[in-house]
Amino acid sequence: MQYVSTRGSAPALDFEGATLAGLASDGGLFVPAEWPQFSHADIAAMRGLPYAELATRIIAPFVGDSLTDDELRALCAEAYGRFAHAAVTPLKQLDEQQWLLELFHGPTLAFKDVALQLLGLLFETFLTRREDHLTIVGATSGDTGSAAIDAVAGREKIDIFMLHPKGRVSDVQRRQMTTVRAPNVHNIAIEGSFDDAQAMVKRMFRDEALTGRFHIGAVNSINWARLVAQVVYYFAAALQLGAPERKVAFSVPTGNFGDVFAGHVAARMGLPIERLIVATNVNDILHRALSDGDYSQGTVTPTAAPSMDIQVSSNFERLLFDVGGRDGLAMAEQMAGFEASKAMRLTNAQRDGAGALFSSCRTDANEMARAMRWACDAGGEIVDPHTAIGLHAAREAGVDAAIPVVTLATAHPAKFPDAVERATGMRPSLPSRIGDLFSREEAFTELSGDYDAVAAFVAERATPVA
Ligand SMILES: *Cc1c(COP(=O)(O)O)cnc(C)c1O
């Protein structure tokens, strides 16, 4: 399988190359040159498979020659063996039509574990084979940092430097990063905002004093291997609800458009999906784009669902490319226009193509709180703020009553105890396996907002490549 760039001029790479590169060299994102297809019979034959085996079947066509099926099967078994639920992503019924797909049974209690646990193993496998070493630098406002650290802690071929804005992530989120004690994990608390930390990381990728000595890498959701791991749970849920004979709709709390794009991939591969509902909070650039064709950047409003507080959705470019005729050079021009003016209109082909499968809904703070209470009262479930936004969108979408609607539950409610308590009066507690989080010892380095100090810190501790 070959991967091409959405901006049309970077050379195509295989799965291993695309995984290690992250971003394409022309600034675009990698997408498969064509979509693997599963027939009705292929999908019917997947019923009842254990999660790791289902993952192997679905991911294998994307991996191509980069791994044998047995190698891939071993990595999937290891990654998903670390989840606390035997089903990995269990499905729960709320009422006749509404369901929750719980994606938070991994080590750090958010859906990002599903992809990052596998990505950590893929990195280690490919780096060992190439005798290479990766220095991952990242900035986090919460969930990505802890999931990435957990996925690579203790791995020989990788160092990770994770910057978080000092005092601006929750206690649970910070402790999930700073209590992981491994020689290759480096947590840095930076004076300043998330954007300041992010700007430093971007500068490190262009800093020749670093890139000349180290193989600098990223783990954000533009990495194709992350998306592919997320396709699996769309199949897992739909198979349990009657696919391929019956259609299913999904509602997805969305920020960077990675998770919901994986649903588009599942549909392209032949899974009968009735509709994908893009659920946003008041940071609604995606809702405006899908309902009105207006993709224009506003300013970020902080909400109780911080992982959706974004104004530019990197992975949206993959959808626009795929439904808009797969014309890389036209895409490059469109994105250059967006980068210059912070606004663009979708083409008619992009609007029609997206409209065939996607709808969208914007949810404010009151509607989110109401959805949390409904989940408690009607379904007996406590949901986190991100999931509540998905649930509100699911119930507003007007999907035919015969079709089940699955909301992706993207975080455990105990990650956001204050917001949950405000809405429902109940304070969720951490699952017992991480119940000692607040008694574990923390380790992190505090640095000022001075770039040179941060770059020097990385250069002293990272492993150079030949
Ligand atoms: C990252 C995240 C999201 C958004 O996912 P995208 O793939 O960026 O759309 C939603 N909910 C939670 C809890 C997250 O951590």
Coordinates of N, CA and C in Angstrom, one line a residue, residues 52-247:
A52 N -8.5 -7.8 19.2 CA -7.1 -7.8 18.6 C -7.1 -8.5 17.3
E53 N -7.9 -9.5 17.1 CA -7.9 -10.2 15.8 C -8.7 -9.4 14.8
L54 N -9.8 -8.7 15.2 CA -10.5 -7.8 14.3 C -9.5 -6.7 13.9
A55 N -8.8 -6.1 14.8 CA -7.8 -5.1 14.5 C -6.8 -5.6 13.4
T56 N -6.3 -6.8 13.6 CA -5.4 -7.3 12.6 C -6.0 -7.4 11.2
R57 N -7.2 -7.9 11.1 CA -7.9 -8.0 9.8 C -8.1 -6.7 9.2
I58 N -8.5 -5.7 10.0 CA -8.8 -4.4 9.4 C -7.6 -3.5 9.0
I59 N -6.5 -3.7 9.9 CA -5.3 -2.8 9.7 C -4.4 -3.5 8.6
A60 N -4.4 -4.8 8.5 CA -3.5 -5.5 7.6 C -3.4 -4.9 6.1
P61 N -4.6 -4.6 5.5 CA -4.4 -4.1 4.1 C -3.7 -2.7 4.0
F62 N -3.8 -1.9 5.1 CA -3.1 -0.6 5.2 C -1.6 -0.8 5.4
V63 N -1.2 -1.9 6.1 CA 0.2 -2.1 6.4 C 0.9 -2.6 5.2
G64 N 0.2 -3.4 4.3 CA 0.9 -3.9 3.2 C 2.1 -4.7 3.5
D65 N 3.2 -4.5 2.9 CA 4.4 -5.3 3.1 C 5.3 -4.8 4.3
S66 N 4.8 -3.8 5.0 CA 5.7 -3.2 6.1 C 5.7 -4.2 7.3
L67 N 4.8 -5.1 7.4 CA 4.8 -6.1 8.5 C 4.1 -7.3 8.0
T68 N 4.5 -8.5 8.4 CA 3.7 -9.7 8.1 C 2.5 -9.7 9.0
D69 N 1.5 -10.5 8.6 CA 0.3 -10.6 9.4 C 0.6 -11.1 10.8
D70 N 1.5 -12.0 10.9 CA 1.8 -12.5 12.3 C 2.5 -11.4 13.1
E71 N 3.4 -10.6 12.5 CA 4.0 -9.5 13.3 C 2.9 -8.5 13.7
L72 N 2.0 -8.1 12.8 CA 0.9 -7.2 13.1 C 0.0 -7.8 14.2
R73 N -0.3 -9.1 14.1 CA -1.2 -9.7 15.1 C -0.5 -9.7 16.5
A74 N 0.8 -9.8 16.6 CA 1.5 -9.8 17.9 C 1.4 -8.4 18.4
L75 N 1.6 -7.4 17.6 CA 1.6 -6.0 18.1 C 0.2 -5.6 18.6
C76 N -0.9 -6.0 17.8 CA -2.3 -5.7 18.2 C -2.6 -6.4 19.6
A77 N -2.1 -7.7 19.7 CA -2.4 -8.4 20.9 C -1.7 -7.7 22.1
E78 N -0.5 -7.2 21.9 CA 0.2 -6.5 23.0 C -0.5 -5.2 23.3
A79 N -0.8 -4.4 22.3 CA -1.4 -3.1 22.5 C -2.7 -3.2 23.2
Y80 N -3.6 -4.1 22.7 CA -5.0 -4.2 23.3 C -5.1 -5.1 24.5
G81 N -4.0 -5.8 24.8 CA -3.9 -6.6 26.0 C -3.8 -5.6 27.2
R82 N -3.4 -4.4 27.0 CA -3.2 -3.4 28.1 C -4.5 -2.7 28.5
F83 N -5.6 -3.1 27.8 CA -6.8 -2.4 28.2 C -7.5 -3.1 29.3
A84 N -8.3 -2.4 30.1 CA -8.8 -2.9 31.4 C -10.2 -3.6 31.2
H85 N -10.7 -3.7 29.9 CA -11.9 -4.3 29.7 C -11.7 -5.4 28.6
A86 N -12.3 -6.6 28.8 CA -12.0 -7.7 27.9 C -12.5 -7.4 26.4
A87 N -13.5 -6.6 26.3 CA -14.0 -6.2 25.0 C -13.2 -5.1 24.4
V88 N -12.3 -4.5 25.1 CA -11.4 -3.3 24.7 C -12.3 -2.1 24.6
T89 N -13.3 -2.1 23.7 CA -14.2 -1.0 23.5 C -15.7 -1.4 23.7
P90 N -16.1 -1.6 24.9 CA -17.5 -2.2 25.2 C -18.6 -1.2 24.7
L91 N -19.7 -1.7 24.3 CA -20.8 -1.0 23.9 C -21.9 -1.1 25.0
K92 N -22.5 0.1 25.3 CA -23.6 0.1 26.3 C -24.8 0.7 25.7
Q93 N -26.0 0.2 26.1 CA -27.3 0.7 25.6 C -27.8 1.7 26.6
L94 N -28.3 2.9 26.0 CA -28.9 3.9 26.9 C -30.4 3.9 26.8
D95 N -30.9 3.8 25.6 CA -32.4 3.6 25.4 C -32.6 2.8 24.1
E96 N -33.8 2.8 23.5 CA -34.1 2.0 22.3 C -33.1 2.3 21.2
Q97 N -32.8 3.6 21.0 CA -31.9 3.9 19.9 C -30.5 4.3 20.2
Q98 N -30.3 4.9 21.4 CA -29.0 5.5 21.7 C -28.0 4.5 22.4
W99 N -26.8 4.5 22.0 CA -25.8 3.6 22.5 C -24.5 4.4 22.8
L100 N -23.7 3.9 23.7 CA -22.4 4.5 24.0 C -21.3 3.5 23.7
L101 N -20.3 3.9 23.0 CA -19.1 3.0 22.7 C -18.0 3.5 23.6
E102 N -17.6 2.8 24.6 CA -16.7 3.3 25.6 C -15.2 3.0 25.2
L103 N -14.6 4.1 24.9 CA -13.2 4.1 24.3 C -12.2 4.4 25.3
F104 N -12.6 4.4 26.6 CA -11.6 5.0 27.6 C -11.1 3.9 28.6
H105 N -11.0 2.7 28.2 CA -10.5 1.7 29.1 C -9.0 1.4 29.0
G106 N -8.3 2.3 28.3 CA -6.9 2.2 28.2 C -6.2 2.8 29.4
P107 N -4.9 2.8 29.4 CA -4.1 3.2 30.6 C -4.3 4.6 31.0
T108 N -4.7 5.6 30.1 CA -4.8 7.0 30.5 C -6.2 7.5 30.4
L109 N -7.2 6.6 30.2 CA -8.6 6.9 30.3 C -9.2 7.8 29.3
A110 N -8.5 7.9 28.1 CA -9.1 8.6 27.0 C -8.9 7.8 25.7
F111 N -9.7 8.1 24.7 CA -9.7 7.2 23.5 C -8.4 7.3 22.8
K112 N -7.5 8.3 23.1 CA -6.3 8.4 22.4 C -5.4 7.2 22.6
D113 N -5.6 6.5 23.7 CA -4.8 5.2 24.0 C -5.0 4.2 22.9
V114 N -6.2 4.1 22.3 CA -6.5 3.1 21.4 C -5.5 3.1 20.2
A115 N -5.2 4.4 19.8 CA -4.3 4.6 18.7 C -2.8 4.6 19.2
L116 N -2.6 5.3 20.3 CA -1.2 5.5 20.7 C -0.5 4.3 21.2
Q117 N -1.3 3.4 21.9 CA -0.6 2.1 22.3 C -0.1 1.4 21.1
L118 N -0.8 1.3 20.0 CA -0.3 0.6 18.9 C 0.8 1.4 18.2
L119 N 0.7 2.7 18.1 CA 1.7 3.6 17.5 C 3.0 3.4 18.2
G120 N 3.1 3.4 19.5 CA 4.3 3.2 20.2 C 5.0 1.9 19.8
L121 N 4.2 0.9 19.7 CA 4.8 -0.4 19.3 C 5.3 -0.4 17.8
L122 N 4.5 0.3 16.9 CA 5.0 0.4 15.5 C 6.3 1.1 15.4
F123 N 6.3 2.2 16.2 CA 7.6 3.0 16.2 C 8.8 2.1 16.6
E124 N 8.6 1.4 17.7 CA 9.7 0.6 18.2 C 10.1 -0.4 17.2
T125 N 9.2 -1.1 16.6 CA 9.5 -2.1 15.6 C 10.2 -1.6 14.4
F126 N 9.7 -0.5 13.9 CA 10.4 0.1 12.6 C 11.7 0.7 13.0
L127 N 11.9 1.3 14.1 CA 13.2 2.0 14.5 C 14.2 0.9 14.7
T128 N 13.8 -0.2 15.4 CA 14.8 -1.3 15.6 C 15.3 -1.9 14.3
R129 N 14.4 -2.1 13.4 CA 14.7 -2.6 12.1 C 15.7 -1.7 11.3
R130 N 15.5 -0.4 11.5 CA 16.3 0.6 10.8 C 17.6 1.0 11.5
E131 N 17.7 0.5 12.8 CA 18.8 1.0 13.7 C 18.7 2.5 13.8
D132 N 17.5 3.0 14.0 CA 17.3 4.5 14.1 C 16.8 4.8 15.5
H133 N 16.8 6.1 15.8 CA 16.3 6.5 17.2 C 15.5 7.7 17.0
L134 N 14.3 7.8 17.7 CA 13.4 8.9 17.5 C 13.4 9.8 18.8
T135 N 13.4 11.1 18.6 CA 13.2 12.0 19.7 C 11.9 12.7 19.5
I136 N 10.9 12.3 20.3 CA 9.6 12.9 20.1 C 9.4 14.1 20.9
V137 N 9.1 15.2 20.3 CA 8.8 16.5 21.0 C 7.3 16.8 20.8
G138 N 6.6 17.2 21.9 CA 5.2 17.5 21.8 C 4.8 18.5 22.8
A139 N 3.7 19.2 22.5 CA 3.1 20.1 23.5 C 1.7 19.6 23.7
T140 N 1.2 19.6 24.9 CA -0.1 19.1 25.2 C -0.9 20.0 26.1
S141 N -2.2 20.0 25.8 CA -3.1 20.7 26.7 C -3.8 19.7 27.6
G142 N -3.5 18.4 27.5 CA -4.1 17.4 28.4 C -3.9 16.0 27.9
D143 N -4.9 15.5 27.2 CA -5.0 14.0 27.0 C -3.9 13.4 26.1
T144 N -3.4 14.2 25.1 CA -2.5 13.6 24.1 C -1.2 13.3 24.9
G145 N -0.7 14.2 25.7 CA 0.6 14.0 26.4 C 0.6 12.8 27.2
S146 N -0.4 12.5 28.0 CA -0.4 11.3 28.9 C -0.4 10.1 28.1
A147 N -1.3 10.1 27.0 CA -1.4 8.8 26.2 C -0.1 8.5 25.5
A148 N 0.5 9.6 25.0 CA 1.8 9.4 24.3 C 2.9 8.9 25.2
I149 N 3.0 9.5 26.4 CA 4.0 9.1 27.3 C 3.8 7.6 27.8
D150 N 2.6 7.3 28.1 CA 2.3 5.9 28.5 C 2.7 4.9 27.3
A151 N 2.5 5.3 26.1 CA 2.7 4.4 25.0 C 4.2 4.2 24.7
V152 N 5.0 5.1 25.1 CA 6.5 5.0 24.7 C 7.4 4.9 25.9
A153 N 6.8 4.9 27.2 CA 7.7 4.9 28.4 C 8.5 3.6 28.4
G154 N 9.8 3.7 28.6 CA 10.7 2.6 28.7 C 11.1 2.0 27.4
R155 N 10.7 2.6 26.3 CA 11.1 2.0 25.0 C 12.5 2.5 24.6
E156 N 13.3 1.6 24.1 CA 14.7 1.9 24.0 C 15.0 2.9 22.8
K157 N 14.2 2.8 21.8 CA 14.6 3.6 20.6 C 14.0 4.9 20.6
I158 N 13.3 5.3 21.6 CA 12.5 6.6 21.6 C 12.8 7.4 22.9
D159 N 13.0 8.7 22.8 CA 13.0 9.6 23.9 C 11.7 10.5 23.7
I160 N 11.1 10.9 24.7 CA 9.9 11.8 24.6 C 10.1 13.0 25.5
F161 N 9.9 14.2 24.9 CA 9.9 15.4 25.7 C 8.6 16.1 25.5
M162 N 7.8 16.1 26.6 CA 6.4 16.6 26.5 C 6.3 17.9 27.3
L163 N 6.0 19.0 26.6 CA 5.8 20.3 27.2 C 4.3 20.5 27.6
H164 N 4.1 21.0 28.8 CA 2.7 21.4 29.2 C 2.8 22.8 29.8
P165 N 1.7 23.6 29.6 CA 1.7 25.0 30.1 C 1.5 24.8 31.7
K166 N 2.5 25.4 32.4 CA 2.5 25.2 33.8 C 1.2 25.8 34.5
G167 N 0.6 24.9 35.3 CA -0.6 25.3 36.0 C -1.9 25.4 35.2
R168 N -1.8 25.0 33.9 CA -3.0 25.1 33.0 C -3.5 23.8 32.5
V169 N -3.0 22.7 33.0 CA -3.7 21.4 32.8 C -4.2 20.9 34.1
S170 N -5.2 20.0 34.1 CA -5.9 19.6 35.3 C -4.9 18.7 36.1
D171 N -5.1 18.6 37.4 CA -4.3 17.8 38.3 C -4.2 16.4 37.8
V172 N -5.3 15.8 37.4 CA -5.3 14.4 36.9 C -4.5 14.3 35.7
Q173 N -4.7 15.3 34.8 CA -3.9 15.2 33.5 C -2.4 15.4 33.7
R174 N -2.0 16.3 34.6 CA -0.6 16.5 34.9 C 0.0 15.3 35.5
R175 N -0.7 14.7 36.5 CA -0.1 13.6 37.2 C 0.0 12.4 36.3
Q176 N -1.0 12.2 35.4 CA -0.9 11.1 34.5 C 0.4 11.2 33.6
M177 N 1.0 12.4 33.5 CA 2.2 12.5 32.7 C 3.4 12.4 33.7
T178 N 3.4 13.1 34.8 CA 4.6 13.3 35.6 C 4.8 12.2 36.6
T179 N 3.9 11.3 36.7 CA 4.2 10.1 37.6 C 4.7 8.9 36.8
V180 N 4.8 9.0 35.5 CA 5.4 7.9 34.7 C 6.9 8.1 34.9
R181 N 7.6 7.1 35.6 CA 9.0 7.2 35.8 C 9.7 6.3 34.9
A182 N 10.3 6.8 33.8 CA 11.1 6.0 32.9 C 12.3 6.9 32.4
P183 N 13.4 6.4 32.2 CA 14.6 7.2 31.8 C 14.4 7.9 30.5
N184 N 13.4 7.5 29.6 CA 13.3 8.1 28.3 C 12.1 9.1 28.3
V185 N 11.5 9.4 29.5 CA 10.4 10.3 29.6 C 10.8 11.6 30.2
H186 N 10.6 12.7 29.6 CA 11.0 14.0 30.1 C 9.8 15.0 30.1
N187 N 9.3 15.3 31.2 CA 8.2 16.3 31.3 C 8.7 17.7 31.6
I188 N 8.2 18.6 30.9 CA 8.6 20.0 31.0 C 7.4 20.9 31.2
A189 N 7.4 21.6 32.4 CA 6.3 22.6 32.6 C 6.9 24.0 32.2
I190 N 6.2 24.6 31.2 CA 6.7 25.8 30.6 C 5.8 27.0 31.2
E191 N 6.5 28.1 31.5 CA 5.8 29.3 31.8 C 5.1 29.8 30.5
G192 N 3.8 30.0 30.6 CA 3.1 30.5 29.4 C 1.9 29.6 29.1
S193 N 1.3 29.8 27.9 CA 0.1 29.2 27.5 C 0.4 27.9 26.7
F194 N -0.7 27.1 26.4 CA -0.5 26.0 25.5 C 0.1 26.5 24.1
D195 N -0.4 27.6 23.6 CA 0.1 28.1 22.3 C 1.6 28.4 22.4
D196 N 2.0 28.9 23.5 CA 3.5 29.2 23.6 C 4.3 27.9 23.6
A197 N 3.8 26.9 24.3 CA 4.5 25.6 24.3 C 4.5 25.0 22.9
Q198 N 3.3 25.1 22.2 CA 3.2 24.6 20.8 C 4.1 25.3 19.9
A199 N 4.3 26.6 20.0 CA 5.1 27.4 19.2 C 6.6 26.9 19.3
M200 N 7.0 26.6 20.6 CA 8.4 26.1 20.8 C 8.6 24.8 20.1
V201 N 7.6 23.9 20.2 CA 7.7 22.6 19.5 C 7.9 22.8 18.0
K202 N 7.1 23.7 17.5 CA 7.2 23.9 16.0 C 8.5 24.4 15.6
R203 N 9.1 25.3 16.5 CA 10.4 25.8 16.2 C 11.5 24.7 16.3
M204 N 11.3 23.8 17.2 CA 12.3 22.7 17.3 C 12.4 21.9 16.0
F205 N 11.2 21.7 15.3 CA 11.3 21.0 14.1 C 12.0 21.7 13.0
R206 N 12.2 23.0 13.1 CA 12.9 23.8 12.1 C 14.3 24.2 12.6
D207 N 14.7 23.8 13.8 CA 16.0 24.2 14.4 C 17.1 23.3 13.9
E208 N 17.9 23.7 13.0 CA 18.9 22.8 12.5 C 19.9 22.3 13.5
A209 N 20.1 23.1 14.6 CA 21.0 22.6 15.6 C 20.5 21.3 16.2
L210 N 19.1 21.2 16.2 CA 18.5 19.9 16.7 C 18.3 18.9 15.6
T211 N 17.7 19.4 14.5 CA 17.4 18.4 13.4 C 18.7 17.8 12.8
G212 N 19.8 18.5 12.9 CA 21.0 18.0 12.4 C 21.6 16.8 13.2
R213 N 21.3 16.8 14.5 CA 21.8 15.7 15.4 C 20.8 14.7 15.8
F214 N 19.5 15.0 15.8 CA 18.5 14.1 16.3 C 17.5 13.9 15.2
H215 N 16.8 12.7 15.3 CA 15.7 12.4 14.4 C 14.4 12.9 15.2
I216 N 14.0 14.1 14.9 CA 12.9 14.7 15.7 C 11.5 14.2 15.1
G217 N 10.6 13.7 16.0 CA 9.4 13.1 15.5 C 8.2 13.7 16.3
A218 N 7.0 13.4 15.8 CA 5.8 13.9 16.5 C 4.8 12.8 16.7
V219 N 3.9 13.0 17.6 CA 2.8 11.9 17.8 C 1.4 12.5 17.7
N220 N 1.3 13.7 17.1 CA -0.1 14.3 17.0 C -0.9 13.5 16.0
S221 N -2.2 13.9 15.9 CA -3.2 13.0 15.2 C -3.1 13.2 13.7
I222 N -2.1 13.9 13.2 CA -1.9 13.8 11.7 C -1.2 12.5 11.3
N223 N -0.7 11.7 12.2 CA 0.0 10.5 11.9 C -1.0 9.5 11.4
W224 N -0.8 9.0 10.2 CA -1.8 8.1 9.5 C -2.0 6.8 10.4
A225 N -0.9 6.3 11.0 CA -1.1 5.0 11.8 C -2.0 5.2 12.9
R226 N -2.1 6.4 13.5 CA -3.1 6.7 14.5 C -4.5 6.5 14.0
L227 N -4.8 7.1 12.8 CA -6.1 7.0 12.3 C -6.6 5.6 12.0
V228 N -5.6 4.8 11.5 CA -6.0 3.5 11.0 C -6.4 2.6 12.2
A229 N -5.8 2.9 13.4 CA -6.1 2.1 14.6 C -7.6 2.4 15.0
Q230 N -8.0 3.6 14.7 CA -9.3 4.1 15.1 C -10.5 3.5 14.2
V231 N -10.1 3.1 13.0 CA -11.1 2.5 12.1 C -11.7 1.3 12.8
V232 N -10.9 0.6 13.5 CA -11.3 -0.8 14.0 C -12.6 -0.7 14.9
Y233 N -12.7 0.3 15.8 CA -13.8 0.3 16.7 C -15.2 0.6 16.0
Y234 N -15.1 1.3 14.9 CA -16.3 1.5 14.1 C -16.9 0.1 13.6
F235 N -16.0 -0.7 13.1 CA -16.4 -2.1 12.8 C -16.9 -2.9 14.0
A236 N -16.1 -2.8 15.1 CA -16.5 -3.6 16.3 C -17.9 -3.2 16.7
A237 N -18.2 -1.9 16.8 CA -19.6 -1.5 17.2 C -20.6 -1.9 16.2
A238 N -20.4 -1.7 14.9 CA -21.4 -2.0 13.9 C -21.7 -3.5 13.8
L239 N -20.6 -4.3 14.0 CA -20.8 -5.7 13.9 C -21.7 -6.2 15.0
Q240 N -21.6 -5.6 16.2 CA -22.4 -6.0 17.4 C -23.8 -5.6 17.2
L241 N -24.1 -4.5 16.4 CA -25.4 -4.0 16.2 C -26.1 -4.5 14.9
G242 N -25.5 -5.5 14.3 CA -26.1 -6.1 13.1 C -25.5 -5.9 11.8
A243 N -24.4 -5.2 11.7 CA -23.7 -5.1 10.4 C -23.2 -6.4 9.9
P244 N -23.2 -6.7 8.6 CA -23.5 -5.7 7.5 C -24.9 -5.7 7.1
E245 N -25.8 -6.4 7.8 CA -27.2 -6.4 7.4 C -27.9 -5.1 7.7
R246 N -27.5 -4.5 8.8 CA -28.2 -3.3 9.3 C -27.2 -2.1 9.4
K247 N -27.7 -0.9 9.0 CA -26.9 0.3 9.1 C -26.8 0.8 10.5

